[in-house]
Amino acid sequence: MIKRTTCNRDCPDVCALEAEIVEGRLVSLKGVKDDPVTKGFLCPRTTRFPHRQHSPDRLTTPLRRIDGELQPISWPEALDLCAQKLKEARDDHGPESIFHYKSGGNMGYLRALIDVFFAQFGPVTVKRGDICSGAGEWAQEQDFGLCDSSDPEDLLNSKLIVVWGKNIHTSSVHLLPIIMEAKKQGIKIVGLDPVPTRTSRIADLFLCPRPGTDGQLALALVSYLSSQPNGIDPEAADYCENLEEFLALARSTPLEKRVEACGLKLSEALEFFKLYHENRPSSILVGWGAPRRANGALTVRVMDGLAAVSGNVGLPGACTSFYFQRKRHFSRRALPAEVEPPRTFSEARLGPELQHADPPVRLAWITAGNPAAMLPDSRTIAEELKKIDFTVVVDTHHTDTTACADLILPTLTLVEDDDLLGAYGNHYLRVSQPVMNPAGEARHELWIFQELAKRVGLEGLLEGTPREWKERLLDPSVDRAVLDGEVIRQPGAPKVVFQNRVFPTPTGKVRLTTVEPPVPQGEFHKFPFRLMALSHPDSQSSQWSVEPPEYPEAQISEQAPEAWRCGSLARLESRKGGFSVRLRRVANLHPEVVLLPKGGSGMFGGWCPNDLIDAQETDHGGGACFYEQPVRLVPIE
Ligand SMILES: Nc1nc2c(c(=O)[nH]1)N[C@H]1C(S)=C(S)[C@@H](COP(=O)(O)OP(=O)(O)OC[C@H]3O[C@@H](n4cnc5c(=O)[nH]c(N)nc54)[C@H](O)[C@@H]3O)O[C@H]1N2
Ligand SMILES: Nc1nc2c(c(=O)[nH]1)N[C@H]1C(S)=C(S)[C@@H](COP(=O)(O)OP(=O)(O)OC[C@H]3O[C@@H](n4cnc5c(=O)[nH]c(N)nc54)[C@H](O)[C@@H]3O)O[C@H]1N2
Ligand code: SF4
Ligand SMILES: [Mo]
């Protein structure tokens, strides 16, 4: 039997899925052919999802840890226990002693109802910032007043597309058909990445700047443009604040010195600058790499500034795209008013925040995330979660975080789920609907919180079926056909963002920055490399669709010592610890970088990049500095 639903994973695309079910088993997942985004193909990680759906790690019943051992318990027992522990923590220690952490394991809007529960029950402690997109979103909100994009198809109106630290082939695969069409039409593609991603093979020009120096490159380009006829848009002053200050900032350091800081040859940088100058309109695809750094938000601000002063904003084919407003049509009209939490913990610094929490956390509730593997300083988080009186984790599978739980509650996978979804890589809205029965006793989280609400004196708070909640949470302006499975473009979403150069800032103009992103300094003495653990085609963060490798592949530059041969083992170490990796030498990788897959498991697999990474926030926006941990490699004979 073939049934359709929508992928709810943390991914820009939000694909339309065709699931083949045979005798109650998921046999295959394919992309719907006649879908405007999916176009008949899926990424490898979801194509291989049937393996994960039926894996032995699947959670099928509530599990309670008693004397260190997990034991199945019934739902009524589990829910009674949760209700009792929640009330005890709140009444004896105050609502701030409860911490609810939610990540993006399921991107459905109905997950907002879990926040509503905790806000009404407490309000309780929640996270602040966003380790994923926080820095980039903050930057674009400062510059443009809103972080949003033109339709991806508008890239075909560009003459040049700059893929600035974005791994399209791995992380945003449904942008590829558009990029390939652009190439066919003769639109120039420039890639800028310290890692030779597959984009390097399709780019007309691919440069490998030193990690974290993109701000220097952008400012050097502004400085170059300011010396060229019409390099700076003659009307820029009409739609930009701080134009002169921004241009002065760009010129405050000689262009050659900036290019040198990027580790690039002047000739190659000038080739890029010339292409950028001569091909307008142009778009920049701002990836997630450059912003996840100590200078990340300021770096995105100068990229935005570059686009603005050169006239590449607010026109067809001229977009600086980082993110899409996926929640534009999410309505709070059926929800109680939002309440301020009594306390917040920085997501990027969750480990130290838990360690030093005053008052301490008595009960932690983890929704759709694996912080004991995916947040920086993950080992500290795991240790702290284990110390907390009562930790509840709701997930579909065993993870490093469920390994820290006192109680594990099983919930639905993407083929069992029922929700409403918006995308952060396009402007479409969709629903997911179950194509299979839940495995074992796995339950929708709406049901879990409805049952809890009854037990803690919040009867009626979340009453309604998933379908009713989808209807309530969807803005009235949206065609209701979406609820029956049609893909609907968000009404009013911009085909061309900030068209006519009107920006939702206080003055209506782009707010150019006047602050220079610092050049990253190195602790090169003992730890000569920077660890970059990036998205891998076969995994969604820590969720692998194939068995993860025993030893992760650590890619190093061909300039590394010759004795470090391909296939040999080495120990990868930061000042926090280390694990074994298998080396692979790669051409054109920046010599400062050790490249690993993100994900991994410190507890089950023996390797987890975040065990080596310090908890550090980006300059603004509460992002995490994932990609600049100093590390070294010690070959194992
Ligand atoms: N297969 C797969 N796809 C995924 C995910 C996954 O886990 N697996 N994760 C999803 C998630 S959570 C997200 S947020 C999105 C985003 O996905 P991510 O994979 O997080 O981000 P990308 O922008 O695609 O990739 C980051 C790129 O930035 C580059 N980079 C790093 N530092 C720098 C720098 O200083 N300068 C420059 N110029 N480049 C740099 C990296 O080499 C890499 O090519 O994709 C999603 N897609
Ligand atoms: N070193 C390094 N670390 C990184 C990154 C990096 O590039 N490098 N990327 C960062 C980024 S961009 C992100 S977004 C984070 C991702 O971090 P997480 O969101 O913690 O990533 P996942 O490992 O995908 O964990 C999601 C969990 O949700 C579960 N899940 C799936 N569906 C549901 C559901 O409906 N309900 C519930 N309760 N659970 C569900 C999944 O089984 C999985 O265990 O990782 C960050 N960590
Ligand atoms: S993870 Fe992304 S690309 Fe893969 S099927 Fe889901 S939405 Fe599509
Ligand atoms: Mo992310």
PDB file of N, CA, C and O in Angstrom, residues 21 27 35 113 147 174 263 267 289-291 320-321 378 407 436 513 523 534 543 548 583 610 631:
ATOM      1  N   ILE A  21       3.933   0.516   2.421  1.00  0.00           N
ATOM      2  CA  ILE A  21       3.754  -0.296   3.626  1.00  0.00           C
ATOM      3  C   ILE A  21       3.334  -1.693   3.184  1.00  0.00           C
ATOM      4  O   ILE A  21       2.370  -1.842   2.435  1.00  0.00           O
ATOM      5  N   VAL A  27       8.378  -0.309   4.038  1.00  0.00           N
ATOM      6  CA  VAL A  27       9.328  -0.943   3.128  1.00  0.00           C
ATOM      7  C   VAL A  27      10.184   0.111   2.416  1.00  0.00           C
ATOM      8  O   VAL A  27      11.378  -0.054   2.245  1.00  0.00           O
ATOM      9  N   ASP A  35       5.467  17.101  -6.822  1.00  0.00           N
ATOM     10  CA  ASP A  35       5.494  18.066  -5.723  1.00  0.00           C
ATOM     11  C   ASP A  35       6.479  19.188  -6.062  1.00  0.00           C
ATOM     12  O   ASP A  35       7.574  18.920  -6.543  1.00  0.00           O
ATOM     13  N   LEU A 113       2.306  23.085  21.662  1.00  0.00           N
ATOM     14  CA  LEU A 113       1.356  22.815  22.750  1.00  0.00           C
ATOM     15  C   LEU A 113       2.081  22.299  23.994  1.00  0.00           C
ATOM     16  O   LEU A 113       1.598  22.452  25.119  1.00  0.00           O
ATOM     17  N   CYS A 147      14.227  38.093   9.191  1.00  0.00           N
ATOM     18  CA  CYS A 147      15.072  37.091   8.539  1.00  0.00           C
ATOM     19  C   CYS A 147      14.167  36.243   7.648  1.00  0.00           C
ATOM     20  O   CYS A 147      13.463  35.362   8.137  1.00  0.00           O
ATOM     21  N   HIS A 174      17.099  19.830  -1.891  1.00  0.00           N
ATOM     22  CA  HIS A 174      16.098  20.258  -2.869  1.00  0.00           C
ATOM     23  C   HIS A 174      16.358  21.648  -3.439  1.00  0.00           C
ATOM     24  O   HIS A 174      15.584  22.139  -4.258  1.00  0.00           O
ATOM     25  N   GLY A 263      43.675  33.983   4.052  1.00  0.00           N
ATOM     26  CA  GLY A 263      44.549  32.933   3.534  1.00  0.00           C
ATOM     27  C   GLY A 263      44.352  32.715   2.039  1.00  0.00           C
ATOM     28  O   GLY A 263      44.650  31.633   1.520  1.00  0.00           O
ATOM     29  N   SER A 267      45.013  37.186  -6.305  1.00  0.00           N
ATOM     30  CA  SER A 267      44.461  36.990  -7.653  1.00  0.00           C
ATOM     31  C   SER A 267      43.119  36.251  -7.592  1.00  0.00           C
ATOM     32  O   SER A 267      42.181  36.604  -8.296  1.00  0.00           O
ATOM     33  N   GLY A 289      27.496  27.640   8.329  1.00  0.00           N
ATOM     34  CA  GLY A 289      28.861  27.429   8.814  1.00  0.00           C
ATOM     35  C   GLY A 289      29.479  28.684   9.384  1.00  0.00           C
ATOM     36  O   GLY A 289      29.950  28.705  10.530  1.00  0.00           O
ATOM     37  N   ALA A 290      29.478  29.754   8.598  1.00  0.00           N
ATOM     38  CA  ALA A 290      30.125  30.983   9.051  1.00  0.00           C
ATOM     39  C   ALA A 290      29.472  31.552  10.322  1.00  0.00           C
ATOM     40  O   ALA A 290      30.178  32.059  11.195  1.00  0.00           O
ATOM     41  N   PRO A 291      28.135  31.478  10.469  1.00  0.00           N
ATOM     42  CA  PRO A 291      27.551  32.051  11.681  1.00  0.00           C
ATOM     43  C   PRO A 291      27.806  31.251  12.973  1.00  0.00           C
ATOM     44  O   PRO A 291      27.653  31.807  14.056  1.00  0.00           O
ATOM     45  N   THR A 320      19.666  37.882   0.037  1.00  0.00           N
ATOM     46  CA  THR A 320      20.676  37.308   0.927  1.00  0.00           C
ATOM     47  C   THR A 320      19.912  36.329   1.807  1.00  0.00           C
ATOM     48  O   THR A 320      19.304  36.716   2.793  1.00  0.00           O
ATOM     49  N   SER A 321      19.909  35.082   1.400  1.00  0.00           N
ATOM     50  CA  SER A 321      18.986  34.115   1.989  1.00  0.00           C
ATOM     51  C   SER A 321      19.657  33.293   3.075  1.00  0.00           C
ATOM     52  O   SER A 321      20.634  32.600   2.830  1.00  0.00           O
ATOM     53  N   SER A 378      28.914  18.225  25.643  1.00  0.00           N
ATOM     54  CA  SER A 378      27.823  17.277  25.841  1.00  0.00           C
ATOM     55  C   SER A 378      28.036  16.373  27.054  1.00  0.00           C
ATOM     56  O   SER A 378      27.076  15.985  27.718  1.00  0.00           O
ATOM     57  N   LEU A 407      13.026   8.337  33.380  1.00  0.00           N
ATOM     58  CA  LEU A 407      11.814   7.844  32.731  1.00  0.00           C
ATOM     59  C   LEU A 407      11.893   8.185  31.251  1.00  0.00           C
ATOM     60  O   LEU A 407      12.213   9.326  30.893  1.00  0.00           O
ATOM     61  N   MET A 436       1.254   4.785   9.172  1.00  0.00           N
ATOM     62  CA  MET A 436       1.384   3.495   9.863  1.00  0.00           C
ATOM     63  C   MET A 436       0.832   3.643  11.269  1.00  0.00           C
ATOM     64  O   MET A 436       0.820   4.739  11.820  1.00  0.00           O
ATOM     65  N   THR A 513      25.860  47.632   9.558  1.00  0.00           N
ATOM     66  CA  THR A 513      26.648  47.552  10.783  1.00  0.00           C
ATOM     67  C   THR A 513      27.849  48.485  10.693  1.00  0.00           C
ATOM     68  O   THR A 513      28.321  48.813   9.597  1.00  0.00           O
ATOM     69  N   GLU A 523      44.801  29.118  18.999  1.00  0.00           N
ATOM     70  CA  GLU A 523      45.598  28.523  20.081  1.00  0.00           C
ATOM     71  C   GLU A 523      46.427  27.458  19.366  1.00  0.00           C
ATOM     72  O   GLU A 523      46.199  26.268  19.517  1.00  0.00           O
ATOM     73  N   LEU A 534      30.410  18.225  10.795  1.00  0.00           N
ATOM     74  CA  LEU A 534      29.353  18.770   9.926  1.00  0.00           C
ATOM     75  C   LEU A 534      28.322  17.715   9.545  1.00  0.00           C
ATOM     76  O   LEU A 534      28.592  16.512   9.622  1.00  0.00           O
ATOM     77  N   GLN A 543      20.814  11.074  14.537  1.00  0.00           N
ATOM     78  CA  GLN A 543      19.963   9.952  14.097  1.00  0.00           C
ATOM     79  C   GLN A 543      20.531   9.360  12.809  1.00  0.00           C
ATOM     80  O   GLN A 543      20.320   9.907  11.727  1.00  0.00           O
ATOM     81  N   PRO A 548      26.353   3.859  12.339  1.00  0.00           N
ATOM     82  CA  PRO A 548      27.457   4.823  12.290  1.00  0.00           C
ATOM     83  C   PRO A 548      28.795   4.086  12.290  1.00  0.00           C
ATOM     84  O   PRO A 548      28.888   2.970  12.809  1.00  0.00           O
ATOM     85  N   LEU A 583      41.893   8.363   9.634  1.00  0.00           N
ATOM     86  CA  LEU A 583      42.275   9.550   8.863  1.00  0.00           C
ATOM     87  C   LEU A 583      41.998   9.386   7.374  1.00  0.00           C
ATOM     88  O   LEU A 583      42.109   8.287   6.830  1.00  0.00           O
ATOM     89  N   ASN A 610      30.878  16.555  20.157  1.00  0.00           N
ATOM     90  CA  ASN A 610      30.562  17.592  21.140  1.00  0.00           C
ATOM     91  C   ASN A 610      31.148  17.318  22.520  1.00  0.00           C
ATOM     92  O   ASN A 610      31.195  18.221  23.353  1.00  0.00           O
ATOM     93  N   VAL A 631      41.902  21.490  18.352  1.00  0.00           N
ATOM     94  CA  VAL A 631      42.151  20.049  18.569  1.00  0.00           C
ATOM     95  C   VAL A 631      43.522  19.674  18.008  1.00  0.00           C
ATOM     96  O   VAL A 631      44.130  20.424  17.255  1.00  0.00           O
TER      97      VAL A 631
END
